[in-house]
Coordinates of C-alpha atoms in Angstrom, one line a residue:
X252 CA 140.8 65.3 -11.9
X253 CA 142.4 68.6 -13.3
X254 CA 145.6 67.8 -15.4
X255 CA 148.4 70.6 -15.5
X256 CA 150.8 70.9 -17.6
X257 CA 153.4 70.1 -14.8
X258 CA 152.6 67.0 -14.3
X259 CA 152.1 65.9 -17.9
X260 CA 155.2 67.8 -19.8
X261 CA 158.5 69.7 -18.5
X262 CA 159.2 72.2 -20.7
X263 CA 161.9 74.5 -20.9
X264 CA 162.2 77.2 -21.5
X265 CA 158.7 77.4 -19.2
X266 CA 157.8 81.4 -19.8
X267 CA 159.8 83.2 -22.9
X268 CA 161.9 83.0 -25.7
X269 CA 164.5 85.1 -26.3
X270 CA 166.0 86.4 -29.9
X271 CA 168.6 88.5 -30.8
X272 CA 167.2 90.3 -34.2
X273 CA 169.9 90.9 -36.5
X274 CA 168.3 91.9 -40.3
X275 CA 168.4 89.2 -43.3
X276 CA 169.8 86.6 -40.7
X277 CA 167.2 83.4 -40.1
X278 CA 166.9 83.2 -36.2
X279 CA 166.6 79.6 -34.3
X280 CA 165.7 79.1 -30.7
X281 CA 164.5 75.2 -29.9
X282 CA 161.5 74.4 -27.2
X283 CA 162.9 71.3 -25.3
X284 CA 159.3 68.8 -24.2
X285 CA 159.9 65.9 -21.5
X286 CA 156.9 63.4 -20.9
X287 CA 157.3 63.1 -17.0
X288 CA 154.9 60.0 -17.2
X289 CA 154.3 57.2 -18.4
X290 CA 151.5 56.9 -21.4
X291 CA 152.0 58.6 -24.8
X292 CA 151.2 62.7 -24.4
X293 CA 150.3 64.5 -28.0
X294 CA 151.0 68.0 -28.0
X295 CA 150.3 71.1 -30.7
X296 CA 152.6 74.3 -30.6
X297 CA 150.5 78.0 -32.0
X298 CA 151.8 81.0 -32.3
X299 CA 150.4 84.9 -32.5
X300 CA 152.5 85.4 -35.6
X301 CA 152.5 82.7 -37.9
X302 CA 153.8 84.4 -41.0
X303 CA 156.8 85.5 -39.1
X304 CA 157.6 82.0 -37.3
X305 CA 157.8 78.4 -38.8
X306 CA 157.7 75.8 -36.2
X307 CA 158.8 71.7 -36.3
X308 CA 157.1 69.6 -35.5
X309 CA 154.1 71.9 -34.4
X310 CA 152.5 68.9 -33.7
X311 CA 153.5 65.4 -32.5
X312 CA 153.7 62.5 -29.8
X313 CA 155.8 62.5 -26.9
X314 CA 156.8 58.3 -25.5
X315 CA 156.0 57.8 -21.7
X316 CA 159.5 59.0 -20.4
X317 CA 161.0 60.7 -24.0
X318 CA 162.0 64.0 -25.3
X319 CA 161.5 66.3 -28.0
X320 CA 163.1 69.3 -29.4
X321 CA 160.6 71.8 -31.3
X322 CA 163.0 74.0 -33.5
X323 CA 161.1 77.5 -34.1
X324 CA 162.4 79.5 -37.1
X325 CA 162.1 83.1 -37.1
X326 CA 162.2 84.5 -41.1
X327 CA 164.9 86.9 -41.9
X328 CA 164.3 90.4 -41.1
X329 CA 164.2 93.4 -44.1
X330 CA 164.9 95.7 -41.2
X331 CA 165.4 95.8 -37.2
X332 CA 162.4 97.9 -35.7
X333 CA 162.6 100.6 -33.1
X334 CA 160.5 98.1 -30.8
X335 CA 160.2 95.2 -31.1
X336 CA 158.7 94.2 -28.2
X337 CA 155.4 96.0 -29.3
X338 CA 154.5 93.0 -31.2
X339 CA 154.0 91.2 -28.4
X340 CA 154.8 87.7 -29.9
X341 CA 153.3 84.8 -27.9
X342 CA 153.6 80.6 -28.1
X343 CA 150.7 78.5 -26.8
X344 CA 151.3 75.1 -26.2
X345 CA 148.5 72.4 -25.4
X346 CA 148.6 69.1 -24.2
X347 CA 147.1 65.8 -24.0
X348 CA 147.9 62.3 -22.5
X349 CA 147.1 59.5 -25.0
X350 CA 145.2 56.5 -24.0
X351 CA 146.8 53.4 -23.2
X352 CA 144.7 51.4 -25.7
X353 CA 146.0 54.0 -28.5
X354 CA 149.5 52.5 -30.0
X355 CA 151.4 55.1 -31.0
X356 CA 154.0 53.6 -33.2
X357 CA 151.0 52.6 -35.6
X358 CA 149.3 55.7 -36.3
X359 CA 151.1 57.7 -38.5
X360 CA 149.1 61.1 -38.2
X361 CA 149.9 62.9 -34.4
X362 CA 147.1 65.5 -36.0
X363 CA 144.8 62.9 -35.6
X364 CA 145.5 61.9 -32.8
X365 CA 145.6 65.3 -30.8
X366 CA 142.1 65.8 -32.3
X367 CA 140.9 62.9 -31.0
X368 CA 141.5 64.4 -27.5
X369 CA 138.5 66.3 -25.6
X370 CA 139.0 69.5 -25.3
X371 CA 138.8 68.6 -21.3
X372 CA 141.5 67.1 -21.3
X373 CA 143.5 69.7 -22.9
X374 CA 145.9 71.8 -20.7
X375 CA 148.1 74.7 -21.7
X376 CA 151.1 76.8 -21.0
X377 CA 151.9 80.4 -23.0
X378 CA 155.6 81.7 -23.5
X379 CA 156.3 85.3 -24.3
X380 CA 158.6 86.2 -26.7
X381 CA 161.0 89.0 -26.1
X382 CA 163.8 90.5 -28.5
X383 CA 167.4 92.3 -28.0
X384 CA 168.4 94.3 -30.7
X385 CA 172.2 93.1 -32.0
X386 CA 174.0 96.2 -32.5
X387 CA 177.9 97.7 -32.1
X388 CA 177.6 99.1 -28.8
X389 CA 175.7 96.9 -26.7
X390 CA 176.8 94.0 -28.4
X391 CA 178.6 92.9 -25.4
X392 CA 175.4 93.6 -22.9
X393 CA 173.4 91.2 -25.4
X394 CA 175.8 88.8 -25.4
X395 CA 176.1 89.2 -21.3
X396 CA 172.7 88.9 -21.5
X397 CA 172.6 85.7 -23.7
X398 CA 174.9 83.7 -21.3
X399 CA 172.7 82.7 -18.9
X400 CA 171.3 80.7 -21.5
X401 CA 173.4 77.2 -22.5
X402 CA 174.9 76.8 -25.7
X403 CA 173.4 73.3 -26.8
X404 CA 174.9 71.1 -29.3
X405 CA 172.4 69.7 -31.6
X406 CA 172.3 67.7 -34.9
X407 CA 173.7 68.5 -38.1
X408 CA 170.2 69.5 -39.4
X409 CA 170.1 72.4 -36.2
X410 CA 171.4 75.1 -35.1
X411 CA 173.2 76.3 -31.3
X412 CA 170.7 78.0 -29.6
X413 CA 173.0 81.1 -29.2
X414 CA 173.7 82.2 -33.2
X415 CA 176.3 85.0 -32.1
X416 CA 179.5 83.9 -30.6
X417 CA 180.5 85.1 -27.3
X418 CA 184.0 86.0 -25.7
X419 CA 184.6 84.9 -23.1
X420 CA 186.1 86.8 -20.3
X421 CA 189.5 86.9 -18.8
X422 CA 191.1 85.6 -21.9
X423 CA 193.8 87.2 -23.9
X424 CA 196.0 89.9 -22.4
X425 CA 194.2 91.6 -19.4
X426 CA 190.8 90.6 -20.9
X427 CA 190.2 94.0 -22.6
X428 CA 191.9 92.9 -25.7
X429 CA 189.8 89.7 -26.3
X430 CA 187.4 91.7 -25.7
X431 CA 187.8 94.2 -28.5
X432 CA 188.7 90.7 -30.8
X433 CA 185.3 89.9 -30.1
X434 CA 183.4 93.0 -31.1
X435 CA 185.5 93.3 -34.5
X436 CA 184.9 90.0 -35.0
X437 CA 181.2 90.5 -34.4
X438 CA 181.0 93.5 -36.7
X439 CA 183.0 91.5 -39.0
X440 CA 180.7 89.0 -39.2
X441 CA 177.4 91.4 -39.4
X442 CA 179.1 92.2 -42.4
X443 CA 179.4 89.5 -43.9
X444 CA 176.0 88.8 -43.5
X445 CA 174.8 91.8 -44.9
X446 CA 177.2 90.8 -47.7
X447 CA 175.6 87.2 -48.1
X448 CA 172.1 89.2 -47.8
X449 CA 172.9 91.3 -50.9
X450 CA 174.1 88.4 -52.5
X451 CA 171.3 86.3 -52.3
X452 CA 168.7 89.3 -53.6
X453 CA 171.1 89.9 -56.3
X454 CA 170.6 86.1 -57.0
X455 CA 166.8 86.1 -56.9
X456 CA 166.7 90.0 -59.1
X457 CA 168.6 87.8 -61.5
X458 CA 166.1 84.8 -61.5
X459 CA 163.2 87.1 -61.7
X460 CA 164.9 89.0 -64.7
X461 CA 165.6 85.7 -66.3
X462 CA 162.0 84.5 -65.7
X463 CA 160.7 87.7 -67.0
X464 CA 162.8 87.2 -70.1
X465 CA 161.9 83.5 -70.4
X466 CA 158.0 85.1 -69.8
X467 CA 158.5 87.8 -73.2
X468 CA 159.6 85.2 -75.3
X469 CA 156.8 83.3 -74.3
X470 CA 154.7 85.8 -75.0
X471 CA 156.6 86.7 -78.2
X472 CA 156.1 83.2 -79.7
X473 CA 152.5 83.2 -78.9
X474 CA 152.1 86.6 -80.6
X475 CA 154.0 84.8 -83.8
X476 CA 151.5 81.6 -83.4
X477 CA 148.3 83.8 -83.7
X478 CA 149.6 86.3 -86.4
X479 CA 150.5 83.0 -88.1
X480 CA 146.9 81.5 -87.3
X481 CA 145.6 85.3 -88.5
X482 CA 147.2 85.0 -91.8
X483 CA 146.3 81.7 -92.4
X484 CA 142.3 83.1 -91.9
X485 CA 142.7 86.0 -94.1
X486 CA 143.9 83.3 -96.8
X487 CA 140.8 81.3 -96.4
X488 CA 138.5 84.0 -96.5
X489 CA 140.0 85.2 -99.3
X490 CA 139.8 81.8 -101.0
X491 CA 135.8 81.7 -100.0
X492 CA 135.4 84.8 -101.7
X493 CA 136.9 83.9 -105.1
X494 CA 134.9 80.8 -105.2
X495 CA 131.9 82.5 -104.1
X496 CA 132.4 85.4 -106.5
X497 CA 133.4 82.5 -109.4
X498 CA 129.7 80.6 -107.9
X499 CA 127.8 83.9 -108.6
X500 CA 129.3 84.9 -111.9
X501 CA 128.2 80.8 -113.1
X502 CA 124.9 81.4 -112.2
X503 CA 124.6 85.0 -113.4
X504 CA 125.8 83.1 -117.0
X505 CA 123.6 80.2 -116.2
X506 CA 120.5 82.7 -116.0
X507 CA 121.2 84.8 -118.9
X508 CA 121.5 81.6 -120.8
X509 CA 117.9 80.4 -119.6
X510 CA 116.4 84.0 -120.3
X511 CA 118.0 83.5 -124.0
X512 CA 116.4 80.0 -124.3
X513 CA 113.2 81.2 -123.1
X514 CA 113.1 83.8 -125.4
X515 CA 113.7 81.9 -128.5
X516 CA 111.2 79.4 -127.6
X517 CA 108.4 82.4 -127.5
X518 CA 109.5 83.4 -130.7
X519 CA 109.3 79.8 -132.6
X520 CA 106.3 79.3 -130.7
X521 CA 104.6 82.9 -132.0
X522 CA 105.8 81.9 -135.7
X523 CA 104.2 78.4 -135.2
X524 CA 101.5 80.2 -134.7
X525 CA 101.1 82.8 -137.4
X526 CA 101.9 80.0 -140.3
X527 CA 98.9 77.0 -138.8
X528 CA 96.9 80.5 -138.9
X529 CA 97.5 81.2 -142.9
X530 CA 97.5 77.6 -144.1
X531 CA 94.2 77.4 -142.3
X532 CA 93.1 81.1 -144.2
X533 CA 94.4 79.5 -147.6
X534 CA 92.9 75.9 -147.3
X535 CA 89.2 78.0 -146.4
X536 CA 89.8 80.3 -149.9
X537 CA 91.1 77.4 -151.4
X538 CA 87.6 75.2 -150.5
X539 CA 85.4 78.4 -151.5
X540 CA 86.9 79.0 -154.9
X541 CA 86.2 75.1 -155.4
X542 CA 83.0 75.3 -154.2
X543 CA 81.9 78.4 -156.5
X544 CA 84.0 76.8 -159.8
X545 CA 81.8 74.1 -159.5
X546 CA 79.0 75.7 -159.3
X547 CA 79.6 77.7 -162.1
X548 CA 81.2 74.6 -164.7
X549 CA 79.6 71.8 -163.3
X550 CA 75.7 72.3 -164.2
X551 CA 73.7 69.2 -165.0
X552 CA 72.6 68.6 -168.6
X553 CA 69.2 69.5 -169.8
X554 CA 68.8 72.3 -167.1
X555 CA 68.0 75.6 -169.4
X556 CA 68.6 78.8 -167.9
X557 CA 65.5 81.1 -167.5
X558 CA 65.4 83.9 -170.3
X559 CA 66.7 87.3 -169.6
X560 CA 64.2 90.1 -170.0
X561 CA 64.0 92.1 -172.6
X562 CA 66.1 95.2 -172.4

């Protein structure tokens, strides 16, 4: 069996929602649900535009027989458009009814639950969103225009559905002096708006300026820390470089000192040398002038020398 969105949720208003834009004012309108049965029904609001609208809940549980307001914020506005109806806002709301087995007041996640829904079971309904432009002349048509809707009461934490207050016809003297009341008091306001607008940019300029400034001292101090940290290198490698250059100069001495050693030691070596050389030169002469003394003063007795021929 097809389920429709009338016979699951009553929800009002049922085709559009109507704004009045009026620049660097946030905008309310509220989405009233009623469950006309009797099991739980989960429901998830979309929207076309999502940067421009924020919407609570976008996604909850509706009680067999309860209610729920959906507030939908529109953000402030830098400037009104020439059309606004060219952006051809839109709201989709879907529906699904819950399971009896499924006890609501347990699960603490409606995503979830919507999820768990088959897409089958899932019925919709769109709502167009249409805009009036607040402005001095026709603020009175708007606000004609606006009075078919109800102005609703709600909690502390929401706004009445209408933002700009309306006169009311027939009062004051004649009704065309009321009247006039109203619009100064309209303009009055718009201005005052505008005033609370500036305010509030002149506020976040000043944030920004002092977040900038809080950003360059930052920045400053860091540039301190590593000229600090630079300084402190330079001073090491300096320091590596005097002991490197003392390192080199020891070893330079240690080398010449080596070279000086080895030197003498060749020359004690070479005269160590040169003197075994002449003790060994006068121990031979000495020897062969023994021998030949000897031979010449030491001859045996009785040996005659032969005679020496005649001359």
């Amino acid at each position: 069996e097809l389920v429709t969105m009338q016979r699951l949720l009553n929800v009002s208003p049922s085709t559009e929602i109507k704004f009045e834009l009026l620049a660097g004012t946030t905008l309310e309108r509220i989405l009233r649900l009623h469950n006309k049965t009797d099991l739980p029904v989960a429901f998830k609001v979309k929207t076309t535009a999502p940067k421009r609208y924020c919407v609570r809940p976008n996604c909850s549980v509706i009680k067999g027989g309860d209610s729920i307001e959906v507030k939908i914020v529109m953000q402030p506005l830098k400037e009104i458009p020439e059309n606004p109806n060219d952006w051809k806002d839109k709201f989709l709301i879907q529906a699904g009814q819950l399971s009896e087995d499924q006890d609501v007041d347990l699960v603490g996640d409606p995503k979830s639950l919507f999820d768990s829904l088959p897409k089958t079971k899932l019925c919709d309904q769109k709502l167009m969103c249409t805009f009036d432009v607040h402005s001095e002349g026709a603020g009175g048509l708007h606000r004609g225009d606006m009075g078919a809707s109800p102005k609703v009461e709600r909690d502390h934490d929401h706004k009445t559905l209408d933002p700009v207050p309306r006169s009311t016809p027939g009062e004051g003297v004649g009704g065309t002096s009321r009247k006039g009341g109203g619009d100064s008091s309209s303009h009055e306001r718009e201005l005052e708006e505008k005033l609370n607008l500036e305010r509030r940019r002149a506020e976040k300029l000043a944030q920004e300026v002092e977040a900038s400034r809080e950003r360059e001292r930052g920045l400053k101090q860091a540039h301190a820390d590593e000229t600090d940290k630079n300084k402190d290198l330079v001073r090491s490698l300096e320091t590596l470089q005097a002991r490197f250059e003392n390192l080199q100069a020891k070893s330079q001495q240690a080398t010449a000192k080596e070279g000086a050693r080895g030197e003498a030691s060749h020359a004690v070596a070479a005269q160590g040398s040169a003197m075994n050389f002449t003790t060994f030169l006068c121990a031979v002469i000495v020897v062969f002038l023994s021998i030949i003394v000897y031979r010449l003063f030491a001859l045996p007795q009785g040996l005659v020398l032969p005679p020496q021929p005649p001359q």
